mmCIF file of C-alpha atoms and ligand atoms in Angstrom:
data_model
loop_
_atom_site.group_PDB
_atom_site.id
_atom_site.type_symbol
_atom_site.label_atom_id
_atom_site.label_comp_id
_atom_site.label_asym_id
_atom_site.label_seq_id
_atom_site.Cartn_x
_atom_site.Cartn_y
_atom_site.Cartn_z
ATOM 1 C CA MET A 1 123.793 33.827 80.485
ATOM 2 C CA LEU A 2 120.982 35.172 82.642
ATOM 3 C CA SER A 3 122.662 37.607 85.166
ATOM 4 C CA VAL A 4 121.549 40.912 86.719
ATOM 5 C CA ASN A 5 122.617 44.167 85.471
ATOM 6 C CA PRO A 6 125.806 44.582 87.474
ATOM 7 C CA SER A 7 125.165 48.295 88.135
ATOM 8 C CA PHE A 8 122.338 47.325 90.223
ATOM 9 C CA ASN A 9 124.479 45.365 92.492
ATOM 10 C CA LEU A 10 126.138 48.682 93.349
ATOM 11 C CA LEU A 11 123.015 50.348 94.505
ATOM 12 C CA GLN A 12 123.147 51.322 98.316
ATOM 13 C CA SER A 13 120.104 50.370 100.307
ATOM 14 C CA ASN A 14 118.267 53.643 101.155
ATOM 15 C CA TYR A 15 117.880 53.182 104.939
ATOM 16 C CA LEU A 16 116.793 56.673 105.554
ATOM 17 C CA PHE A 17 113.044 56.542 105.588
ATOM 18 C CA ALA A 18 113.143 52.850 106.715
ATOM 19 C CA ASP A 19 115.266 53.746 109.805
ATOM 20 C CA ILE A 20 113.135 56.658 110.579
ATOM 21 C CA ALA A 21 109.991 54.592 110.473
ATOM 22 C CA ARG A 22 111.526 51.896 112.663
ATOM 23 C CA LYS A 23 112.619 54.520 115.428
ATOM 24 C CA VAL A 24 109.180 56.095 115.178
ATOM 25 C CA ALA A 25 107.415 52.750 115.670
ATOM 26 C CA ALA A 26 109.756 51.923 118.654
ATOM 27 C CA PHE A 27 108.835 55.327 120.302
ATOM 28 C CA ARG A 28 105.229 54.749 119.850
ATOM 29 C CA GLU A 29 105.223 51.369 121.329
ATOM 30 C CA ALA A 30 107.265 52.670 124.320
ATOM 31 C CA HIS A 31 104.922 55.818 124.544
ATOM 32 C CA PRO A 32 101.592 54.905 123.566
ATOM 33 C CA ASP A 33 100.099 57.995 125.220
ATOM 34 C CA ARG A 34 102.204 60.492 123.150
ATOM 35 C CA ARG A 35 100.986 61.614 119.849
ATOM 36 C CA VAL A 36 103.747 61.694 117.326
ATOM 37 C CA ILE A 37 103.760 64.649 114.821
ATOM 38 C CA SER A 38 105.753 64.543 111.794
ATOM 39 C CA LEU A 39 107.723 67.483 110.523
ATOM 40 C CA GLY A 40 109.281 65.241 107.818
ATOM 41 C CA ILE A 41 106.263 64.643 105.703
ATOM 42 C CA GLY A 42 107.243 64.621 101.987
ATOM 43 C CA ASP A 43 103.558 64.520 100.752
ATOM 44 C CA VAL A 44 101.007 67.237 100.509
ATOM 45 C CA SER A 45 98.172 67.112 103.067
ATOM 46 C CA ARG A 46 95.697 69.475 101.552
ATOM 47 C CA PRO A 47 92.945 68.265 99.347
ATOM 48 C CA LEU A 48 92.621 68.758 95.500
ATOM 49 C CA SER A 49 90.966 72.194 94.828
ATOM 50 C CA PRO A 50 87.508 72.557 93.717
ATOM 51 C CA ALA A 51 88.519 73.642 90.063
ATOM 52 C CA VAL A 52 90.408 70.365 89.780
ATOM 53 C CA ILE A 53 87.617 68.262 91.175
ATOM 54 C CA THR A 54 85.100 69.766 88.722
ATOM 55 C CA ALA A 55 87.432 69.124 85.795
ATOM 56 C CA LEU A 56 87.891 65.483 86.913
ATOM 57 C CA HIS A 57 84.086 64.928 87.215
ATOM 58 C CA LYS A 58 83.531 66.511 83.764
ATOM 59 C CA ALA A 59 86.269 64.388 82.306
ATOM 60 C CA VAL A 60 85.063 61.179 83.834
ATOM 61 C CA ASP A 61 81.433 61.887 82.429
ATOM 62 C CA GLU A 62 82.912 62.440 79.079
ATOM 63 C CA MET A 63 84.642 59.249 79.114
ATOM 64 C CA GLY A 64 81.314 57.414 79.559
ATOM 65 C CA THR A 65 79.946 58.779 76.095
ATOM 66 C CA ALA A 66 80.837 57.544 72.740
ATOM 67 C CA ALA A 67 81.628 61.043 71.625
ATOM 68 C CA GLY A 68 83.686 61.863 74.718
ATOM 69 C CA PHE A 69 85.635 58.664 75.208
ATOM 70 C CA HIS A 70 89.443 58.968 74.945
ATOM 71 C CA GLY A 71 91.642 55.876 74.565
ATOM 72 C CA TYR A 72 95.375 56.014 73.935
ATOM 73 C CA GLY A 73 96.211 59.757 73.814
ATOM 74 C CA PRO A 74 99.351 61.266 72.276
ATOM 75 C CA GLU A 75 102.418 60.000 74.218
ATOM 76 C CA GLN A 76 103.646 63.738 74.473
ATOM 77 C CA GLY A 77 100.396 64.736 76.027
ATOM 78 C CA TYR A 78 97.269 66.565 74.757
ATOM 79 C CA ALA A 79 97.707 69.813 72.896
ATOM 80 C CA PHE A 80 95.169 71.561 75.273
ATOM 81 C CA LEU A 81 97.550 70.932 78.279
ATOM 82 C CA ARG A 82 100.681 71.716 76.477
ATOM 83 C CA GLU A 83 99.394 74.949 75.162
ATOM 84 C CA ALA A 84 98.012 75.975 78.546
ATOM 85 C CA ILE A 85 101.425 75.325 80.075
ATOM 86 C CA ALA A 86 103.308 77.347 77.399
ATOM 87 C CA ALA A 87 100.798 80.232 77.745
ATOM 88 C CA GLN A 88 100.474 80.295 81.607
ATOM 89 C CA ASP A 89 103.731 78.917 82.893
ATOM 90 C CA TYR A 90 106.025 80.488 80.353
ATOM 91 C CA ALA A 91 104.602 83.129 78.315
ATOM 92 C CA THR A 92 103.578 85.088 81.360
ATOM 93 C CA ARG A 93 107.118 85.305 82.414
ATOM 94 C CA GLY A 94 108.333 86.314 78.987
ATOM 95 C CA VAL A 95 109.636 82.808 77.949
ATOM 96 C CA HIS A 96 108.336 81.661 74.545
ATOM 97 C CA LEU A 97 107.971 77.879 74.246
ATOM 98 C CA ASP A 98 106.186 76.012 71.456
ATOM 99 C CA ALA A 99 103.820 73.450 72.683
ATOM 100 C CA ASP A 100 105.836 70.591 71.046
ATOM 101 C CA GLU A 101 108.851 71.425 73.219
ATOM 102 C CA ILE A 102 106.686 70.402 76.327
ATOM 103 C CA PHE A 103 106.222 66.723 77.099
ATOM 104 C CA ILE A 104 103.494 65.642 79.624
ATOM 105 C CA SER A 105 104.104 62.673 81.819
ATOM 106 C CA ASP A 106 102.871 61.042 85.058
ATOM 107 C CA GLY A 107 105.701 62.398 87.278
ATOM 108 C CA ALA A 108 108.889 64.350 87.487
ATOM 109 C CA LYS A 109 110.412 61.524 89.307
ATOM 110 C CA CYS A 110 110.185 59.216 86.334
ATOM 111 C CA ASP A 111 111.210 61.955 83.861
ATOM 112 C CA VAL A 112 114.115 63.070 85.842
ATOM 113 C CA GLY A 113 115.263 59.442 86.419
ATOM 114 C CA ASN A 114 114.658 58.375 82.848
ATOM 115 C CA PHE A 115 116.221 61.335 81.060
ATOM 116 C CA GLN A 116 119.866 60.229 81.502
ATOM 117 C CA GLU A 117 119.030 57.260 79.228
ATOM 118 C CA LEU A 118 119.648 59.638 76.166
ATOM 119 C CA LEU A 119 123.147 60.240 77.363
ATOM 120 C CA ALA A 120 126.340 58.268 76.960
ATOM 121 C CA ARG A 121 127.422 56.006 79.789
ATOM 122 C CA GLU A 122 130.815 57.825 79.663
ATOM 123 C CA CYS A 123 129.277 61.174 80.508
ATOM 124 C CA VAL A 124 130.706 62.757 83.760
ATOM 125 C CA VAL A 125 127.609 63.709 85.963
ATOM 126 C CA ALA A 126 127.528 66.531 88.708
ATOM 127 C CA VAL A 127 125.137 66.621 91.345
ATOM 128 C CA MET A 128 124.544 69.037 94.310
ATOM 129 C CA ASP A 129 125.513 67.674 97.772
ATOM 130 C CA PRO A 130 122.936 67.452 99.627
ATOM 131 C CA VAL A 131 120.980 65.835 96.801
ATOM 132 C CA TYR A 132 117.526 64.665 95.791
ATOM 133 C CA PRO A 133 118.581 60.956 95.686
ATOM 134 C CA VAL A 134 116.864 60.167 92.321
ATOM 135 C CA TYR A 135 119.586 61.927 90.401
ATOM 136 C CA VAL A 136 122.271 59.753 91.958
ATOM 137 C CA ASP A 137 120.590 56.433 91.820
ATOM 138 C CA SER A 138 119.454 56.735 88.321
ATOM 139 C CA ASN A 139 123.088 57.232 87.293
ATOM 140 C CA VAL A 140 124.171 54.373 89.594
ATOM 141 C CA MET A 141 121.634 52.142 87.628
ATOM 142 C CA ALA A 142 123.069 53.464 84.259
ATOM 143 C CA GLY A 143 126.712 52.541 85.431
ATOM 144 C CA ARG A 144 127.832 56.127 85.483
ATOM 145 C CA ALA A 145 128.619 56.609 89.162
ATOM 146 C CA GLY A 146 131.773 54.476 89.803
ATOM 147 C CA GLU A 147 131.944 52.907 93.244
ATOM 148 C CA MET A 148 130.733 54.057 96.566
ATOM 149 C CA THR A 149 133.619 55.401 98.661
ATOM 150 C CA ASP A 150 133.678 57.045 102.107
ATOM 151 C CA ARG A 151 133.623 60.260 99.941
ATOM 152 C CA GLY A 152 130.558 59.326 98.021
ATOM 153 C CA TRP A 153 130.507 57.861 94.464
ATOM 154 C CA SER A 154 133.838 57.863 92.899
ATOM 155 C CA GLY A 155 132.487 58.687 89.395
ATOM 156 C CA LEU A 156 130.339 61.531 90.386
ATOM 157 C CA VAL A 157 131.379 65.228 90.692
ATOM 158 C CA TYR A 158 129.879 66.593 93.875
ATOM 159 C CA LEU A 159 128.810 70.254 94.079
ATOM 160 C CA PRO A 160 128.784 71.068 97.815
ATOM 161 C CA CYS A 161 126.005 73.356 98.975
ATOM 162 C CA THR A 162 126.690 74.679 102.446
ATOM 163 C CA ARG A 163 126.103 77.771 104.532
ATOM 164 C CA ASP A 164 129.750 78.873 103.519
ATOM 165 C CA ASN A 165 128.443 79.186 99.840
ATOM 166 C CA ASP A 166 125.005 80.250 100.769
ATOM 167 C CA PHE A 167 123.895 76.966 99.299
ATOM 168 C CA VAL A 168 124.947 78.244 95.717
ATOM 169 C CA PRO A 169 127.411 75.574 94.279
ATOM 170 C CA ASP A 170 130.771 76.642 92.992
ATOM 171 C CA PHE A 171 131.844 75.583 89.597
ATOM 172 C CA PRO A 172 133.612 72.262 90.036
ATOM 173 C CA ALA A 173 137.342 71.545 89.512
ATOM 174 C CA VAL A 174 136.455 68.723 87.231
ATOM 175 C CA ARG A 175 134.472 69.621 84.246
ATOM 176 C CA PRO A 176 131.251 67.567 84.005
ATOM 177 C CA ASP A 177 129.092 66.777 80.987
ATOM 178 C CA ILE A 178 125.717 66.749 82.793
ATOM 179 C CA ILE A 179 124.891 69.021 85.644
ATOM 180 C CA TYR A 180 121.703 68.330 87.835
ATOM 181 C CA LEU A 181 120.337 71.628 89.427
ATOM 182 C CA CYS A 182 117.277 71.657 91.667
ATOM 183 C CA TYR A 183 115.834 74.957 92.612
ATOM 184 C CA PRO A 184 113.877 75.711 94.815
ATOM 185 C CA ASN A 185 116.006 73.000 96.471
ATOM 186 C CA ASN A 186 114.930 69.746 98.054
ATOM 187 C CA PRO A 187 116.306 69.234 100.727
ATOM 188 C CA THR A 188 117.632 72.699 101.688
ATOM 189 C CA GLY A 189 114.675 74.999 100.612
ATOM 190 C CA THR A 190 116.965 77.430 99.192
ATOM 191 C CA VAL A 191 116.784 79.187 95.877
ATOM 192 C CA LEU A 192 119.206 80.501 93.101
ATOM 193 C CA GLY A 193 119.232 84.134 92.266
ATOM 194 C CA ARG A 194 119.026 85.357 88.662
ATOM 195 C CA GLU A 195 122.771 86.231 88.463
ATOM 196 C CA ALA A 196 123.931 82.911 89.903
ATOM 197 C CA LEU A 197 121.680 80.961 87.460
ATOM 198 C CA ALA A 198 122.913 83.096 84.654
ATOM 199 C CA GLU A 199 126.517 82.085 85.666
ATOM 200 C CA TRP A 200 125.689 78.403 85.543
ATOM 201 C CA VAL A 201 123.955 78.872 82.090
ATOM 202 C CA ALA A 202 127.158 80.641 80.727
ATOM 203 C CA TYR A 203 129.356 77.831 82.447
ATOM 204 C CA ALA A 204 127.243 75.302 80.634
ATOM 205 C CA ARG A 205 127.502 77.093 77.349
ATOM 206 C CA ARG A 206 131.177 77.704 77.674
ATOM 207 C CA GLU A 207 132.026 74.216 78.767
ATOM 208 C CA GLY A 208 129.521 72.229 76.525
ATOM 209 C CA CYS A 209 127.529 70.771 79.346
ATOM 210 C CA LEU A 210 123.926 69.920 79.646
ATOM 211 C CA ILE A 211 121.913 71.287 82.653
ATOM 212 C CA LEU A 212 118.981 69.149 83.891
ATOM 213 C CA TYR A 213 117.156 71.755 85.873
ATOM 214 C CA ASP A 214 114.454 70.390 88.427
ATOM 215 C CA SER A 215 112.041 73.151 89.306
ATOM 216 C CA ALA A 216 109.385 70.934 90.804
ATOM 217 C CA TYR A 217 108.910 73.620 93.612
ATOM 218 C CA GLU A 218 108.788 76.626 91.105
ATOM 219 C CA ALA A 219 105.330 77.554 92.357
ATOM 220 C CA PHE A 220 106.696 78.067 96.000
ATOM 221 C CA ILE A 221 108.795 81.098 94.820
ATOM 222 C CA ARG A 222 107.606 84.275 96.401
ATOM 223 C CA GLU A 223 110.764 86.525 96.211
ATOM 224 C CA GLU A 224 111.570 88.911 93.289
ATOM 225 C CA ASN A 225 114.883 88.211 91.318
ATOM 226 C CA VAL A 226 114.348 84.411 91.926
ATOM 227 C CA PRO A 227 113.778 82.886 88.394
ATOM 228 C CA HIS A 228 110.928 80.424 88.179
ATOM 229 C CA SER A 229 112.333 78.797 85.032
ATOM 230 C CA ILE A 230 115.808 78.412 83.713
ATOM 231 C CA TYR A 231 114.724 79.680 80.326
ATOM 232 C CA GLU A 232 114.303 83.223 81.882
ATOM 233 C CA ILE A 233 118.052 83.310 81.389
ATOM 234 C CA ASP A 234 119.251 84.068 77.775
ATOM 235 C CA GLY A 235 120.867 81.324 76.075
ATOM 236 C CA ALA A 236 119.504 78.573 78.379
ATOM 237 C CA ARG A 237 117.311 77.260 75.455
ATOM 238 C CA GLU A 238 120.487 75.764 74.033
ATOM 239 C CA VAL A 239 121.816 74.068 77.167
ATOM 240 C CA ALA A 240 118.954 73.061 79.496
ATOM 241 C CA VAL A 241 116.157 70.675 79.992
ATOM 242 C CA GLU A 242 113.529 71.588 82.645
ATOM 243 C CA PHE A 243 111.404 69.273 84.792
ATOM 244 C CA ARG A 244 108.198 70.368 86.563
ATOM 245 C CA SER A 245 105.362 68.681 88.367
ATOM 246 C CA TYR A 246 101.789 69.253 89.538
ATOM 247 C CA SER A 247 102.501 67.269 92.567
ATOM 248 C CA LYS A 248 103.524 69.732 95.211
ATOM 249 C CA THR A 249 102.182 72.815 93.360
ATOM 250 C CA ALA A 250 98.497 71.545 92.992
ATOM 251 C CA GLY A 251 98.374 68.468 95.214
ATOM 252 C CA PHE A 252 98.690 65.873 92.289
ATOM 253 C CA THR A 253 101.099 63.440 94.289
ATOM 254 C CA GLY A 254 98.499 60.892 94.032
ATOM 255 C CA LEU A 255 96.900 61.887 90.681
ATOM 256 C CA ARG A 256 100.230 62.182 88.822
ATOM 257 C CA CYS A 257 101.010 64.622 86.281
ATOM 258 C CA ALA A 258 104.215 66.464 85.441
ATOM 259 C CA TYR A 259 106.057 67.789 82.464
ATOM 260 C CA THR A 260 109.523 68.060 80.879
ATOM 261 C CA VAL A 261 110.567 70.825 78.566
ATOM 262 C CA VAL A 262 113.131 69.948 76.012
ATOM 263 C CA PRO A 263 113.718 73.001 73.706
ATOM 264 C CA ARG A 264 114.471 72.214 70.046
ATOM 265 C CA ASP A 265 117.582 74.281 70.387
ATOM 266 C CA VAL A 266 119.418 71.770 72.647
ATOM 267 C CA ARG A 267 121.644 69.648 70.354
ATOM 268 C CA ILE A 268 124.132 67.277 71.691
ATOM 269 C CA PRO A 269 127.120 65.534 69.808
ATOM 270 C CA ASP A 270 126.087 62.188 68.395
ATOM 271 C CA GLY A 271 129.444 60.730 68.858
ATOM 272 C CA ARG A 272 130.078 60.403 64.942
ATOM 273 C CA GLY A 273 130.976 63.895 64.204
ATOM 274 C CA GLY A 274 127.380 65.354 63.873
ATOM 275 C CA SER A 275 124.870 66.411 66.412
ATOM 276 C CA LEU A 276 121.341 65.348 67.453
ATOM 277 C CA SER A 277 118.306 67.296 68.723
ATOM 278 C CA LEU A 278 117.521 66.065 72.321
ATOM 279 C CA ASN A 279 113.821 66.935 71.715
ATOM 280 C CA ALA A 280 113.625 64.517 68.966
ATOM 281 C CA LEU A 281 115.371 61.837 70.927
ATOM 282 C CA TRP A 282 113.221 62.483 74.020
ATOM 283 C CA ASN A 283 110.188 62.155 71.725
ATOM 284 C CA ARG A 284 111.539 58.825 70.414
ATOM 285 C CA ARG A 285 112.199 57.491 73.812
ATOM 286 C CA GLN A 286 108.755 58.480 75.152
ATOM 287 C CA CYS A 287 106.936 57.080 72.135
ATOM 288 C CA THR A 288 108.712 53.799 72.743
ATOM 289 C CA LYS A 289 108.416 53.230 76.390
ATOM 290 C CA TYR A 290 105.464 55.477 77.517
ATOM 291 C CA ASN A 291 101.760 55.705 76.413
ATOM 292 C CA GLY A 292 100.749 58.854 77.919
ATOM 293 C CA CYS A 293 99.333 60.448 80.904
ATOM 294 C CA PRO A 294 95.497 59.681 81.471
ATOM 295 C CA TYR A 295 93.028 62.074 79.667
ATOM 296 C CA ILE A 296 91.118 62.869 82.899
ATOM 297 C CA VAL A 297 94.389 63.648 84.759
ATOM 298 C CA GLN A 298 95.440 65.992 82.026
ATOM 299 C CA ARG A 299 92.044 67.755 82.141
ATOM 300 C CA ALA A 300 92.649 68.186 85.866
ATOM 301 C CA ALA A 301 96.119 69.693 85.296
ATOM 302 C CA GLU A 302 94.539 71.827 82.717
ATOM 303 C CA ALA A 303 92.200 73.160 85.195
ATOM 304 C CA THR A 304 95.136 74.466 87.474
ATOM 305 C CA HIS A 305 95.792 76.887 84.808
ATOM 306 C CA SER A 306 92.355 78.386 84.677
ATOM 307 C CA GLU A 307 91.865 81.622 86.579
ATOM 308 C CA GLN A 308 89.983 79.787 89.556
ATOM 309 C CA GLY A 309 92.640 76.911 89.429
ATOM 310 C CA ARG A 310 95.478 79.333 89.709
ATOM 311 C CA ARG A 311 93.891 81.135 92.616
ATOM 312 C CA GLU A 312 93.191 78.016 94.510
ATOM 313 C CA ALA A 313 96.652 76.534 93.964
ATOM 314 C CA ARG A 314 98.256 79.740 95.231
ATOM 315 C CA GLU A 315 96.003 79.704 98.343
ATOM 316 C CA THR A 316 97.027 76.222 99.041
ATOM 317 C CA ILE A 317 100.809 77.017 98.530
ATOM 318 C CA ASP A 318 100.476 80.091 100.712
ATOM 319 C CA ALA A 319 98.954 78.024 103.468
ATOM 320 C CA TYR A 320 102.032 75.594 103.302
ATOM 321 C CA LEU A 321 104.406 78.635 103.226
ATOM 322 C CA ALA A 322 102.724 80.064 106.268
ATOM 323 C CA ASN A 323 103.259 76.820 108.073
ATOM 324 C CA GLY A 324 106.885 77.000 107.110
ATOM 325 C CA ALA A 325 107.251 80.605 108.295
ATOM 326 C CA ARG A 326 105.828 79.623 111.707
ATOM 327 C CA ILE A 327 108.055 76.667 112.036
ATOM 328 C CA ALA A 328 111.112 78.824 111.008
ATOM 329 C CA GLU A 329 110.344 81.411 113.738
ATOM 330 C CA ALA A 330 109.866 78.807 116.295
ATOM 331 C CA VAL A 331 113.246 77.088 115.253
ATOM 332 C CA ARG A 332 114.943 80.452 115.381
ATOM 333 C CA GLY A 333 113.460 80.816 118.932
ATOM 334 C CA MET A 334 115.368 77.778 119.833
ATOM 335 C CA GLY A 335 118.390 79.448 118.904
ATOM 336 C CA LEU A 336 119.060 77.349 115.846
ATOM 337 C CA GLU A 337 120.084 78.464 112.310
ATOM 338 C CA VAL A 338 117.503 77.775 109.703
ATOM 339 C CA TYR A 339 117.634 78.190 106.022
ATOM 340 C CA GLY A 340 115.086 77.791 103.135
ATOM 341 C CA GLY A 341 111.408 77.908 103.746
ATOM 342 C CA MET A 342 110.504 81.214 102.115
ATOM 343 C CA ASN A 343 110.366 80.024 98.648
ATOM 344 C CA ALA A 344 110.038 76.294 99.187
ATOM 345 C CA PRO A 345 108.213 73.820 101.450
ATOM 346 C CA TYR A 346 111.476 72.676 103.048
ATOM 347 C CA LEU A 347 113.425 74.012 105.928
ATOM 348 C CA TRP A 348 116.997 73.175 106.484
ATOM 349 C CA VAL A 349 117.965 73.456 110.118
ATOM 350 C CA ARG A 350 121.614 73.387 111.433
ATOM 351 C CA VAL A 351 121.823 71.032 114.547
ATOM 352 C CA PRO A 352 123.313 72.221 117.723
ATOM 353 C CA GLY A 353 127.032 72.085 117.733
ATOM 354 C CA GLY A 354 128.630 68.554 118.406
ATOM 355 C CA MET A 355 125.530 66.658 117.478
ATOM 356 C CA THR A 356 124.959 64.586 114.397
ATOM 357 C CA SER A 357 121.724 64.847 112.339
ATOM 358 C CA TRP A 358 120.539 61.375 113.784
ATOM 359 C CA GLY A 359 121.609 62.482 117.244
ATOM 360 C CA PHE A 360 119.252 65.547 116.856
ATOM 361 C CA PHE A 361 116.515 63.387 115.230
ATOM 362 C CA ASP A 362 116.539 61.074 118.294
ATOM 363 C CA HIS A 363 116.488 64.017 120.684
ATOM 364 C CA LEU A 364 113.604 65.607 119.012
ATOM 365 C CA LEU A 365 111.745 62.365 118.972
ATOM 366 C CA GLN A 366 112.251 61.424 122.625
ATOM 367 C CA LYS A 367 111.810 64.838 124.068
ATOM 368 C CA ALA A 368 109.022 66.379 121.883
ATOM 369 C CA ALA A 369 107.587 63.297 119.903
ATOM 370 C CA LEU A 370 108.507 65.242 116.765
ATOM 371 C CA VAL A 371 109.947 63.544 113.664
ATOM 372 C CA CYS A 372 112.382 65.259 111.324
ATOM 373 C CA THR A 373 114.383 64.030 108.409
ATOM 374 C CA PRO A 374 118.158 63.659 109.224
ATOM 375 C CA GLY A 375 120.211 65.534 106.606
ATOM 376 C CA ALA A 376 122.936 62.761 106.479
ATOM 377 C CA GLY A 377 120.521 60.920 104.355
ATOM 378 C CA PHE A 378 120.866 63.366 101.592
ATOM 379 C CA GLY A 379 124.612 63.235 101.096
ATOM 380 C CA LEU A 380 127.890 64.123 102.983
ATOM 381 C CA ASN A 381 127.237 67.757 103.259
ATOM 382 C CA GLY A 382 123.702 66.917 104.769
ATOM 383 C CA GLU A 383 125.470 65.964 107.964
ATOM 384 C CA GLY A 384 124.850 68.531 110.723
ATOM 385 C CA TYR A 385 121.399 69.473 109.434
ATOM 386 C CA VAL A 386 117.848 68.122 109.444
ATOM 387 C CA ARG A 387 115.108 68.753 106.932
ATOM 388 C CA LEU A 388 111.784 69.954 108.152
ATOM 389 C CA THR A 389 108.730 70.225 105.827
ATOM 390 C CA ALA A 390 105.815 72.646 105.911
ATOM 391 C CA PHE A 391 103.241 70.004 104.307
ATOM 392 C CA GLY A 392 101.456 69.253 107.738
ATOM 393 C CA SER A 393 98.017 70.450 108.714
ATOM 394 C CA PRO A 394 97.875 73.860 110.422
ATOM 395 C CA ASP A 395 96.726 72.146 113.642
ATOM 396 C CA ASP A 396 99.500 69.834 113.603
ATOM 397 C CA THR A 397 101.901 72.681 112.703
ATOM 398 C CA THR A 398 100.597 74.667 115.712
ATOM 399 C CA GLU A 399 101.105 71.761 118.164
ATOM 400 C CA ALA A 400 104.458 71.141 116.775
ATOM 401 C CA ILE A 401 105.437 74.621 117.335
ATOM 402 C CA GLU A 402 104.333 74.634 120.922
ATOM 403 C CA ARG A 403 106.303 71.518 121.474
ATOM 404 C CA LEU A 404 109.483 73.106 119.807
ATOM 405 C CA ARG A 405 108.909 76.233 121.986
ATOM 406 C CA SER A 406 109.031 74.117 125.234
ATOM 407 C CA PHE A 407 111.806 71.846 123.870
HETATM 408 N N1 PLP B 1 111.875 66.523 92.053
HETATM 409 C C1 PLP B 1 112.168 66.934 93.308
HETATM 410 C C2 PLP B 1 113.157 67.659 93.656
HETATM 411 C C3 PLP B 1 111.122 66.231 94.159
HETATM 412 O O1 PLP B 1 111.427 66.585 95.601
HETATM 413 C C4 PLP B 1 110.142 65.488 93.861
HETATM 414 C C5 PLP B 1 109.193 64.883 94.811
HETATM 415 O O2 PLP B 1 109.509 64.776 95.889
HETATM 416 C C6 PLP B 1 109.968 65.118 92.376
HETATM 417 C C7 PLP B 1 110.922 65.669 91.495
HETATM 418 C C8 PLP B 1 108.967 64.150 92.066
HETATM 419 O O3 PLP B 1 107.921 64.728 91.546
HETATM 420 P P1 PLP B 1 106.722 63.774 91.050
HETATM 421 O O4 PLP B 1 105.722 63.657 92.170
HETATM 422 O O5 PLP B 1 106.060 64.589 90.001
HETATM 423 O O6 PLP B 1 107.213 62.565 90.618
#
């Protein structure tokens, strides 16, 4: 009988960004003379770099010639890009990866959402709280999250990340099978030091867990002793899959390119007494359901690994980080606690005592015509915080800071 997948009935409507848009629209209507500035933007604002644009033009021209035309490419991505990633993103940090352990795609969102398909429905999933919602909703769709209660999803294990634990999650009381870790973190902008990450890798090895490590913001890391990749930790090759993206690091949010690393050493029980290579399974899944990221986009991504491309990407990220530093200073000047922002484009601001995150949102909008993202939208432990982003233009950031100062 035709019927919807019952797990989809369980999905909660995500009102967060719709509610924000509705409140901002009402404010604009009531105050047409006031210019609203968003400190909640989750998209980049700076254009693609010259190295990327040159590579795009070149690849487009190639596609118009019989010799240079590219049709279907390898589902796993072209060797030129996989090799550039292995050399530039990993070998430079002492991590050896073979190119066939790297799978190119059109986004970390789809990869991180799709990856759980390889794992049994019965697997117990742990997520950080607050959390990037894709980890939760993709597991709700898969029927792994149980039911929504006033303490969150009954079937998920939550790893609270709060100021009390410096946003470094403790090991859970209940042993999970799959652990989603996201560092630098969205939404808190905080990072995990080498020792803490090593402890999580040791935990996963001891307990037989799989870590799904989202390092989409890796290129924002500026501090020493903060690993850029989980594979900088010995033993991680056997227990971790890593997701990365060109979106925020090179402005590819509209162009779309990302990659997932599945080391050949990650093996998981096949439920029949044997074990399977996750690399082979992901390859099988991608070959069945995905036909590859466009050639011209992969050439553009390759250009970000050239000397010029790396320099330009770094300049862009430095500009966002400079915005973040200025915003953090202004927020501290208001007497508020602020976390993150130093190795990430996100700032996590504790709202003044007694206020809710939505209460602070309303206050900031009404008094300063500034938009933030209420932390409550990212999970129970997001209440009491708002997320600010550093992706605005320098001019908007300057004006936003002036408004914060007189707030
Ligand atoms: N992972 C995290 C933590 C993100 O914040 C985002 C985008 O906001 C993504 C993944 C998605 O990246 P992509 O644009 O490659 O799909």
